[in-house]
Amino acid sequence: MNHNTPLSPRPLSHLTEVHRRVLTTVQLRAHGVPAAEVNEQCRPDGPWQQLLPGVVLLHSGPPTGEERLHAVLLYAARERTAGVPVQPGAEGPHRPTYTETMVTGLAALTLHGFTSAPELASLKQIEVLVPRMRRLRSTGCARIVRTAALPTPQQVKGVPVAPVPRALADAVAELSDANAVRGLLTEAVRGGHCEPAAVVRELNNAKLLSRPHVVDAVDSLLAEGRAIAEDRLYRMVSEHGLPDPVWNVDLRLPGGPHLGGLDAYWPEQAVAVELDTRAPRQDEDALWSEYARKREHLERLGITVVHITPKKLRDAMEQQAAVVRTALMASADRDPAAYVVVLPR
């Protein structure tokens, strides 16, 4: 290896090349490069540079976004299992194993493909999640985020990345721009990355729902999520050959109380569909109690209520259509339901 020859930056899909340009001092020592030589090569006018404590960039030019990403992961990973890079001249792909760390925040959203997240090269710091008890400090381009329980990472082109809801919460925690927050949350739902409830749950866990600009963005997110779920419900009925229901109605007893709103209702079969778009906030238990009370009341009147979550509509639409079809067919074997008044909602 000629340490004086800068290596050309490559796209994110070629991280195996980056692994040859960013190494820890432990990895260098395993390749026969002693600490004294590392220090000599990293002198101010030398061919190498120390990006982070214990992490060396094997050229003197500015680091690419991918090199900084790799350096931060190497810095935060458990060194004893961080993996040894490919030997000089070796052929074939190689990716080190990053232990007890993963990319989160804006960098993670960039890796997940968010167009509203900045490019890696423009980020001043890259956030990484580590266990709370790790002795590690933020420095340089590495920002350490501690957590009591690491989520299961997703592998994006060989890089461990926090799931979108957790990455969003960590990104939003550092953002004060309401438009930026709203843009990220909206893209999470419109882009099909996750459901609103999962995002709100993470924001709630991070105690971010007391911030006005976050609350406003969450309200927009929930409205967006409900609109998408309603569109999927229309598609389910159409694409799976279900009879047309009446849409978005309120039920009342004749001359009596309001029974509640429903997303779809088949009057002849007394079957209702309700989209469960609850978001986990402080009042989740109270809201669930309200759902349960309404369902129990309707079922006492002989109306079958099918609850469908947006996630099930997205991931298992055919299965949900089968559930509704079964309820419609079973109506012939049930006692007639009580007469109710159906009004537009």
mmCIF file of C-alpha atoms in Angstrom:
data_model
loop_
_atom_site.group_PDB
_atom_site.id
_atom_site.type_symbol
_atom_site.label_atom_id
_atom_site.label_comp_id
_atom_site.label_asym_id
_atom_site.label_seq_id
_atom_site.Cartn_x
_atom_site.Cartn_y
_atom_site.Cartn_z
ATOM 1 C CA MET A 1 0.000 0.000 0.000
ATOM 2 C CA ASN A 2 1.381 3.409 -0.937
ATOM 3 C CA HIS A 3 0.280 5.620 1.992
ATOM 4 C CA ASN A 4 1.207 8.784 0.063
ATOM 5 C CA THR A 5 -1.276 8.154 -2.733
ATOM 6 C CA PRO A 6 -4.716 9.693 -2.109
ATOM 7 C CA LEU A 7 -7.607 7.390 -2.908
ATOM 8 C CA SER A 8 -10.476 8.660 -5.039
ATOM 9 C CA PRO A 9 -13.842 9.017 -3.336
ATOM 10 C CA ARG A 10 -16.543 6.566 -4.409
ATOM 11 C CA PRO A 11 -20.342 6.601 -4.198
ATOM 12 C CA LEU A 12 -22.111 5.151 -1.179
ATOM 13 C CA SER A 13 -22.634 1.870 -3.024
ATOM 14 C CA HIS A 14 -18.861 1.313 -2.956
ATOM 15 C CA LEU A 15 -18.267 1.507 0.785
ATOM 16 C CA THR A 16 -15.827 -1.389 0.487
ATOM 17 C CA GLU A 17 -13.387 1.129 -0.998
ATOM 18 C CA VAL A 18 -13.970 3.508 1.901
ATOM 19 C CA HIS A 19 -13.024 0.726 4.298
ATOM 20 C CA ARG A 20 -9.544 0.789 2.809
ATOM 21 C CA ARG A 21 -9.148 4.519 3.396
ATOM 22 C CA VAL A 22 -10.454 4.800 6.984
ATOM 23 C CA LEU A 23 -8.926 2.530 9.627
ATOM 24 C CA THR A 24 -8.568 2.481 13.382
ATOM 25 C CA THR A 25 -5.139 2.508 14.979
ATOM 26 C CA VAL A 26 -5.846 -1.027 16.210
ATOM 27 C CA GLN A 27 -6.521 -2.169 12.650
ATOM 28 C CA LEU A 28 -3.388 -0.429 11.411
ATOM 29 C CA ARG A 29 -1.367 -2.145 14.117
ATOM 30 C CA ALA A 30 -2.809 -5.470 12.952
ATOM 31 C CA HIS A 31 -1.400 -4.620 9.509
ATOM 32 C CA GLY A 32 2.047 -4.003 10.981
ATOM 33 C CA VAL A 33 1.876 -0.210 11.264
ATOM 34 C CA PRO A 34 3.108 0.780 14.752
ATOM 35 C CA ALA A 35 1.792 3.777 16.688
ATOM 36 C CA ALA A 36 4.987 5.765 16.058
ATOM 37 C CA GLU A 37 4.574 5.467 12.289
ATOM 38 C CA VAL A 38 0.890 6.417 12.529
ATOM 39 C CA ASN A 39 1.865 9.563 14.443
ATOM 40 C CA GLU A 40 4.532 10.368 11.854
ATOM 41 C CA GLN A 41 2.137 9.896 8.943
ATOM 42 C CA CYS A 42 -0.494 12.081 10.690
ATOM 43 C CA ARG A 43 1.831 15.054 11.246
ATOM 44 C CA PRO A 44 0.357 18.423 10.066
ATOM 45 C CA ASP A 45 1.954 18.166 6.604
ATOM 46 C CA GLY A 46 1.781 14.371 6.440
ATOM 47 C CA PRO A 47 -0.090 12.123 3.991
ATOM 48 C CA TRP A 48 -2.579 10.848 6.603
ATOM 49 C CA GLN A 49 -4.859 12.601 9.084
ATOM 50 C CA GLN A 50 -6.591 11.674 12.327
ATOM 51 C CA LEU A 51 -10.312 12.180 11.809
ATOM 52 C CA LEU A 52 -11.378 11.077 15.288
ATOM 53 C CA PRO A 53 -9.598 9.650 18.324
ATOM 54 C CA GLY A 54 -8.159 6.331 17.220
ATOM 55 C CA VAL A 55 -9.459 6.677 13.627
ATOM 56 C CA VAL A 56 -7.154 7.562 10.732
ATOM 57 C CA LEU A 57 -7.902 8.710 7.176
ATOM 58 C CA LEU A 58 -5.269 7.380 4.793
ATOM 59 C CA HIS A 59 -5.066 10.471 2.604
ATOM 60 C CA SER A 60 -4.555 14.163 3.206
ATOM 61 C CA GLY A 61 -7.483 15.643 1.298
ATOM 62 C CA PRO A 62 -10.875 16.577 2.746
ATOM 63 C CA PRO A 63 -12.857 13.499 3.840
ATOM 64 C CA THR A 64 -15.925 12.578 1.844
ATOM 65 C CA GLY A 65 -19.298 12.183 3.544
ATOM 66 C CA GLU A 66 -18.924 8.406 3.277
ATOM 67 C CA GLU A 67 -15.483 8.498 4.868
ATOM 68 C CA ARG A 68 -16.773 10.578 7.768
ATOM 69 C CA LEU A 69 -19.701 8.164 8.186
ATOM 70 C CA HIS A 70 -17.357 5.183 8.307
ATOM 71 C CA ALA A 71 -15.011 7.002 10.695
ATOM 72 C CA VAL A 72 -17.831 7.820 13.121
ATOM 73 C CA LEU A 73 -19.012 4.209 13.149
ATOM 74 C CA LEU A 74 -15.475 2.939 13.762
ATOM 75 C CA TYR A 75 -15.041 5.461 16.569
ATOM 76 C CA ALA A 76 -18.305 4.443 18.250
ATOM 77 C CA ALA A 77 -18.129 0.675 17.671
ATOM 78 C CA ARG A 78 -16.694 -1.780 20.156
ATOM 79 C CA GLU A 79 -13.132 -2.114 18.937
ATOM 80 C CA ARG A 80 -12.771 -5.742 19.916
ATOM 81 C CA THR A 81 -15.434 -6.729 17.379
ATOM 82 C CA ALA A 82 -15.137 -3.875 14.909
ATOM 83 C CA GLY A 83 -13.744 -6.169 12.196
ATOM 84 C CA VAL A 84 -10.472 -6.025 10.306
ATOM 85 C CA PRO A 85 -10.473 -4.342 6.895
ATOM 86 C CA VAL A 86 -9.573 -6.090 3.715
ATOM 87 C CA GLN A 87 -5.884 -6.819 3.251
ATOM 88 C CA PRO A 88 -4.104 -4.594 0.716
ATOM 89 C CA GLY A 89 -4.671 -6.060 -2.719
ATOM 90 C CA ALA A 90 -7.310 -8.531 -1.540
ATOM 91 C CA GLU A 91 -10.238 -9.171 -3.816
ATOM 92 C CA GLY A 92 -13.965 -9.344 -3.088
ATOM 93 C CA PRO A 93 -16.353 -7.390 -0.851
ATOM 94 C CA HIS A 94 -15.688 -6.849 2.834
ATOM 95 C CA ARG A 95 -17.636 -4.989 5.490
ATOM 96 C CA PRO A 96 -16.606 -4.647 9.112
ATOM 97 C CA THR A 97 -19.017 -5.591 11.882
ATOM 98 C CA TYR A 98 -20.129 -2.573 13.887
ATOM 99 C CA THR A 99 -21.135 -3.582 17.415
ATOM 100 C CA GLU A 100 -23.299 -1.603 19.851
ATOM 101 C CA THR A 101 -23.705 1.341 17.512
ATOM 102 C CA MET A 102 -25.804 2.534 14.575
ATOM 103 C CA VAL A 103 -26.317 5.725 12.580
ATOM 104 C CA THR A 104 -29.326 7.807 13.608
ATOM 105 C CA GLY A 105 -30.703 11.325 13.118
ATOM 106 C CA LEU A 106 -30.419 13.157 9.795
ATOM 107 C CA ALA A 107 -27.601 10.940 8.516
ATOM 108 C CA ALA A 108 -29.788 7.867 9.018
ATOM 109 C CA LEU A 109 -32.673 9.508 7.174
ATOM 110 C CA THR A 110 -30.326 10.323 4.296
ATOM 111 C CA LEU A 111 -29.302 6.678 4.150
ATOM 112 C CA HIS A 112 -32.968 5.643 4.246
ATOM 113 C CA GLY A 113 -33.449 7.736 1.099
ATOM 114 C CA PHE A 114 -35.206 10.852 2.455
ATOM 115 C CA THR A 115 -35.020 13.633 -0.126
ATOM 116 C CA SER A 116 -35.764 16.229 2.569
ATOM 117 C CA ALA A 117 -32.661 15.196 4.565
ATOM 118 C CA PRO A 118 -29.317 16.833 3.692
ATOM 119 C CA GLU A 119 -26.495 15.023 1.932
ATOM 120 C CA LEU A 120 -23.926 13.339 4.162
ATOM 121 C CA ALA A 121 -21.177 15.703 3.053
ATOM 122 C CA SER A 122 -23.126 18.758 4.284
ATOM 123 C CA LEU A 123 -23.695 17.438 7.815
ATOM 124 C CA LYS A 124 -21.418 18.954 10.427
ATOM 125 C CA GLN A 125 -21.961 15.983 12.717
ATOM 126 C CA ILE A 126 -23.158 12.423 12.250
ATOM 127 C CA GLU A 127 -25.259 11.036 15.093
ATOM 128 C CA VAL A 128 -24.714 7.499 16.338
ATOM 129 C CA LEU A 129 -26.711 5.562 18.912
ATOM 130 C CA VAL A 130 -24.801 3.725 21.624
ATOM 131 C CA PRO A 131 -25.848 2.061 24.905
ATOM 132 C CA ARG A 132 -26.270 4.478 27.785
ATOM 133 C CA MET A 133 -23.418 2.971 29.844
ATOM 134 C CA ARG A 134 -20.781 3.332 27.113
ATOM 135 C CA ARG A 135 -17.906 5.669 28.006
ATOM 136 C CA LEU A 136 -17.779 7.707 24.858
ATOM 137 C CA ARG A 137 -17.937 11.423 24.188
ATOM 138 C CA SER A 138 -19.029 13.499 21.229
ATOM 139 C CA THR A 139 -16.094 14.940 19.342
ATOM 140 C CA GLY A 140 -15.364 16.258 15.881
ATOM 141 C CA CYS A 141 -17.898 14.970 13.384
ATOM 142 C CA ALA A 142 -19.223 12.320 15.808
ATOM 143 C CA ARG A 143 -22.227 13.111 17.977
ATOM 144 C CA ILE A 144 -22.999 10.403 20.515
ATOM 145 C CA VAL A 145 -26.652 9.721 21.361
ATOM 146 C CA ARG A 146 -27.159 7.401 24.327
ATOM 147 C CA THR A 147 -30.138 5.123 24.764
ATOM 148 C CA ALA A 148 -31.282 2.669 27.420
ATOM 149 C CA ALA A 149 -32.166 0.073 24.767
ATOM 150 C CA LEU A 150 -30.738 -0.052 21.273
ATOM 151 C CA PRO A 151 -33.359 -0.726 18.593
ATOM 152 C CA THR A 152 -32.708 -3.415 16.019
ATOM 153 C CA PRO A 153 -30.737 -1.711 13.242
ATOM 154 C CA GLN A 154 -31.561 -1.937 9.576
ATOM 155 C CA GLN A 155 -28.695 -2.627 7.211
ATOM 156 C CA VAL A 156 -28.530 0.000 4.457
ATOM 157 C CA LYS A 157 -25.702 -0.789 2.027
ATOM 158 C CA GLY A 158 -23.728 -2.434 4.777
ATOM 159 C CA VAL A 159 -24.248 0.332 7.331
ATOM 160 C CA PRO A 160 -26.278 -0.237 10.532
ATOM 161 C CA VAL A 161 -29.002 2.397 10.576
ATOM 162 C CA ALA A 162 -31.654 3.150 13.189
ATOM 163 C CA PRO A 163 -35.250 2.438 12.097
ATOM 164 C CA VAL A 164 -36.971 5.450 10.571
ATOM 165 C CA PRO A 165 -39.177 6.344 13.605
ATOM 166 C CA ARG A 166 -36.167 6.403 15.968
ATOM 167 C CA ALA A 167 -33.998 8.269 13.452
ATOM 168 C CA LEU A 168 -36.777 10.844 13.030
ATOM 169 C CA ALA A 169 -37.051 11.408 16.775
ATOM 170 C CA ASP A 170 -33.296 11.917 17.095
ATOM 171 C CA ALA A 171 -33.293 14.304 14.125
ATOM 172 C CA VAL A 172 -36.294 16.299 15.370
ATOM 173 C CA ALA A 173 -34.683 16.643 18.808
ATOM 174 C CA GLU A 174 -31.979 18.799 17.186
ATOM 175 C CA LEU A 175 -34.210 20.819 14.841
ATOM 176 C CA SER A 176 -35.957 24.086 15.654
ATOM 177 C CA ASP A 177 -37.136 24.837 12.102
ATOM 178 C CA ALA A 178 -40.850 23.994 11.938
ATOM 179 C CA ASN A 179 -40.797 23.587 8.144
ATOM 180 C CA ALA A 180 -37.875 21.175 8.304
ATOM 181 C CA VAL A 181 -39.613 19.085 10.963
ATOM 182 C CA ARG A 182 -42.878 19.026 9.028
ATOM 183 C CA GLY A 183 -41.058 18.086 5.816
ATOM 184 C CA LEU A 184 -39.317 15.113 7.414
ATOM 185 C CA LEU A 185 -42.454 13.792 9.127
ATOM 186 C CA THR A 186 -44.551 14.200 5.996
ATOM 187 C CA GLU A 187 -42.007 12.380 3.835
ATOM 188 C CA ALA A 188 -41.873 9.524 6.350
ATOM 189 C CA VAL A 189 -45.564 8.828 5.732
ATOM 190 C CA ARG A 190 -45.917 9.797 2.059
ATOM 191 C CA GLY A 191 -42.793 7.844 1.189
ATOM 192 C CA GLY A 192 -44.135 4.720 2.871
ATOM 193 C CA HIS A 193 -41.226 4.558 5.331
ATOM 194 C CA CYS A 194 -43.444 4.056 8.391
ATOM 195 C CA GLU A 195 -46.861 4.676 9.875
ATOM 196 C CA PRO A 196 -47.714 7.866 11.840
ATOM 197 C CA ALA A 197 -48.348 5.974 15.084
ATOM 198 C CA ALA A 198 -44.774 4.644 15.148
ATOM 199 C CA VAL A 199 -43.379 8.156 14.668
ATOM 200 C CA VAL A 200 -45.574 9.690 17.366
ATOM 201 C CA ARG A 201 -44.628 6.892 19.760
ATOM 202 C CA GLU A 202 -40.923 7.684 19.370
ATOM 203 C CA LEU A 203 -41.517 11.439 19.650
ATOM 204 C CA ASN A 204 -43.500 10.834 22.807
ATOM 205 C CA ASN A 205 -40.786 8.593 24.261
ATOM 206 C CA ALA A 206 -38.258 11.342 23.524
ATOM 207 C CA LYS A 207 -40.505 13.884 25.305
ATOM 208 C CA LEU A 208 -40.693 16.069 22.201
ATOM 209 C CA LEU A 209 -44.473 16.513 22.059
ATOM 210 C CA SER A 210 -44.309 19.525 24.377
ATOM 211 C CA ARG A 211 -42.585 21.581 21.678
ATOM 212 C CA PRO A 212 -45.146 23.665 19.752
ATOM 213 C CA HIS A 213 -43.485 23.305 16.331
ATOM 214 C CA VAL A 214 -43.345 19.514 16.808
ATOM 215 C CA VAL A 215 -47.008 19.344 17.875
ATOM 216 C CA ASP A 216 -48.038 21.295 14.764
ATOM 217 C CA ALA A 217 -46.010 18.954 12.554
ATOM 218 C CA VAL A 218 -47.524 15.891 14.256
ATOM 219 C CA ASP A 219 -51.050 17.206 13.636
ATOM 220 C CA SER A 220 -50.200 17.528 9.926
ATOM 221 C CA LEU A 221 -48.622 14.068 10.007
ATOM 222 C CA LEU A 222 -51.728 12.459 11.501
ATOM 223 C CA ALA A 223 -53.983 14.169 8.967
ATOM 224 C CA GLU A 224 -51.703 12.976 6.165
ATOM 225 C CA GLY A 225 -51.635 9.456 7.575
ATOM 226 C CA ARG A 226 -55.421 9.283 7.856
ATOM 227 C CA ALA A 227 -55.864 10.488 4.264
ATOM 228 C CA ILE A 228 -53.478 7.790 3.009
ATOM 229 C CA ALA A 229 -55.206 5.111 5.096
ATOM 230 C CA GLU A 230 -58.639 6.166 3.774
ATOM 231 C CA ASP A 231 -57.338 5.956 0.208
ATOM 232 C CA ARG A 232 -56.056 2.428 0.882
ATOM 233 C CA LEU A 233 -59.440 1.462 2.339
ATOM 234 C CA TYR A 234 -61.185 2.672 -0.850
ATOM 235 C CA ARG A 235 -58.694 0.644 -2.911
ATOM 236 C CA MET A 236 -59.260 -2.452 -0.771
ATOM 237 C CA VAL A 237 -63.000 -2.364 -1.396
ATOM 238 C CA SER A 238 -62.543 -1.739 -5.128
ATOM 239 C CA GLU A 239 -59.635 -4.079 -5.880
ATOM 240 C CA HIS A 240 -60.906 -7.029 -3.841
ATOM 241 C CA GLY A 241 -64.468 -7.004 -5.097
ATOM 242 C CA LEU A 242 -66.260 -6.050 -1.896
ATOM 243 C CA PRO A 243 -69.749 -4.543 -2.196
ATOM 244 C CA ASP A 244 -69.830 -0.772 -1.988
ATOM 245 C CA PRO A 245 -70.465 0.552 1.532
ATOM 246 C CA VAL A 246 -71.623 3.987 2.564
ATOM 247 C CA TRP A 247 -68.533 5.999 3.399
ATOM 248 C CA ASN A 248 -67.739 8.262 6.368
ATOM 249 C CA VAL A 249 -71.005 8.123 8.246
ATOM 250 C CA ASP A 250 -72.379 8.787 11.701
ATOM 251 C CA LEU A 251 -74.804 6.356 13.326
ATOM 252 C CA ARG A 252 -77.604 7.349 15.675
ATOM 253 C CA LEU A 253 -80.493 5.573 17.335
ATOM 254 C CA PRO A 254 -83.847 6.934 16.131
ATOM 255 C CA GLY A 255 -84.554 9.923 18.339
ATOM 256 C CA GLY A 256 -81.673 8.798 20.522
ATOM 257 C CA PRO A 257 -77.983 9.383 21.135
ATOM 258 C CA HIS A 258 -75.077 9.584 18.736
ATOM 259 C CA LEU A 259 -73.386 6.178 18.378
ATOM 260 C CA GLY A 260 -70.177 7.292 16.695
ATOM 261 C CA GLY A 261 -68.532 7.810 13.325
ATOM 262 C CA LEU A 262 -67.439 5.024 10.986
ATOM 263 C CA ASP A 263 -65.207 4.976 7.930
ATOM 264 C CA ALA A 264 -67.346 2.436 6.036
ATOM 265 C CA TYR A 265 -70.724 0.828 6.752
ATOM 266 C CA TRP A 266 -72.776 -1.851 5.024
ATOM 267 C CA PRO A 267 -76.352 -1.217 6.285
ATOM 268 C CA GLU A 268 -77.904 -4.432 4.944
ATOM 269 C CA GLN A 269 -75.309 -6.613 6.647
ATOM 270 C CA ALA A 270 -74.814 -4.308 9.686
ATOM 271 C CA VAL A 271 -71.025 -4.461 9.247
ATOM 272 C CA ALA A 272 -68.781 -1.465 9.952
ATOM 273 C CA VAL A 273 -65.106 -0.722 9.360
ATOM 274 C CA GLU A 274 -63.238 1.694 11.572
ATOM 275 C CA LEU A 275 -59.682 2.779 10.839
ATOM 276 C CA ASP A 276 -57.613 2.688 14.011
ATOM 277 C CA THR A 277 -55.503 5.803 13.513
ATOM 278 C CA ARG A 278 -54.867 6.467 17.171
ATOM 279 C CA ALA A 279 -51.504 8.021 17.864
ATOM 280 C CA PRO A 280 -49.736 7.067 21.092
ATOM 281 C CA ARG A 281 -49.751 10.239 23.144
ATOM 282 C CA GLN A 282 -50.371 11.002 26.772
ATOM 283 C CA ASP A 283 -54.106 10.299 26.427
ATOM 284 C CA GLU A 284 -53.713 6.950 24.645
ATOM 285 C CA ASP A 285 -55.487 4.936 27.347
ATOM 286 C CA ALA A 286 -58.459 7.294 27.403
ATOM 287 C CA LEU A 287 -58.712 7.246 23.615
ATOM 288 C CA TRP A 288 -58.574 3.460 23.506
ATOM 289 C CA SER A 289 -61.320 3.306 26.141
ATOM 290 C CA GLU A 290 -63.468 5.505 23.917
ATOM 291 C CA TYR A 291 -62.841 3.178 20.934
ATOM 292 C CA ALA A 292 -63.699 0.131 23.055
ATOM 293 C CA ARG A 293 -66.888 1.672 24.441
ATOM 294 C CA LYS A 294 -68.132 2.589 20.982
ATOM 295 C CA ARG A 295 -67.357 -0.883 19.635
ATOM 296 C CA GLU A 296 -69.078 -2.629 22.540
ATOM 297 C CA HIS A 297 -72.161 -0.419 22.207
ATOM 298 C CA LEU A 298 -72.454 -1.077 18.460
ATOM 299 C CA GLU A 299 -71.960 -4.812 18.879
ATOM 300 C CA ARG A 300 -74.705 -4.932 21.543
ATOM 301 C CA LEU A 301 -76.966 -3.487 18.847
ATOM 302 C CA GLY A 302 -75.973 -6.312 16.504
ATOM 303 C CA ILE A 303 -73.480 -4.331 14.401
ATOM 304 C CA THR A 304 -70.188 -6.079 13.631
ATOM 305 C CA VAL A 305 -67.232 -3.673 13.878
ATOM 306 C CA VAL A 306 -63.971 -4.487 12.070
ATOM 307 C CA HIS A 307 -60.991 -2.458 13.279
ATOM 308 C CA ILE A 308 -58.198 -2.070 10.727
ATOM 309 C CA THR A 309 -54.873 -0.342 11.339
ATOM 310 C CA PRO A 310 -53.129 1.631 8.565
ATOM 311 C CA LYS A 311 -50.155 -0.732 8.834
ATOM 312 C CA LYS A 312 -52.317 -3.788 8.160
ATOM 313 C CA LEU A 313 -53.912 -2.018 5.204
ATOM 314 C CA ARG A 314 -50.468 -1.281 3.817
ATOM 315 C CA ASP A 315 -48.834 -4.650 4.466
ATOM 316 C CA ALA A 316 -51.732 -7.131 4.291
ATOM 317 C CA MET A 317 -54.573 -5.581 2.300
ATOM 318 C CA GLU A 318 -55.766 -8.905 0.884
ATOM 319 C CA GLN A 319 -55.967 -10.409 4.372
ATOM 320 C CA GLN A 320 -57.978 -7.444 5.667
ATOM 321 C CA ALA A 321 -60.342 -7.708 2.699
ATOM 322 C CA ALA A 322 -60.898 -11.369 3.596
ATOM 323 C CA VAL A 323 -61.774 -10.382 7.190
ATOM 324 C CA VAL A 324 -64.378 -7.882 5.968
ATOM 325 C CA ARG A 325 -65.765 -10.358 3.417
ATOM 326 C CA THR A 326 -66.150 -12.998 6.127
ATOM 327 C CA ALA A 327 -68.033 -10.551 8.357
ATOM 328 C CA LEU A 328 -70.370 -9.654 5.485
ATOM 329 C CA MET A 329 -71.080 -13.303 4.689
ATOM 330 C CA ALA A 330 -71.669 -14.173 8.353
ATOM 331 C CA SER A 331 -74.388 -11.554 8.642
ATOM 332 C CA ALA A 332 -76.933 -13.986 7.207
ATOM 333 C CA ASP A 333 -76.501 -16.233 10.253
ATOM 334 C CA ARG A 334 -76.919 -13.462 12.840
ATOM 335 C CA ASP A 335 -80.048 -12.009 14.365
ATOM 336 C CA PRO A 336 -81.133 -8.763 12.699
ATOM 337 C CA ALA A 337 -79.401 -5.700 14.074
ATOM 338 C CA ALA A 338 -81.229 -2.833 15.736
ATOM 339 C CA TYR A 339 -82.468 -0.112 13.403
ATOM 340 C CA VAL A 340 -80.069 2.839 13.287
ATOM 341 C CA VAL A 341 -80.092 6.133 11.433
ATOM 342 C CA VAL A 342 -77.163 6.605 9.025
ATOM 343 C CA LEU A 343 -76.046 10.208 8.499
ATOM 344 C CA PRO A 344 -73.137 11.695 6.509
ATOM 345 C CA ARG A 345 -70.173 12.580 8.697
#
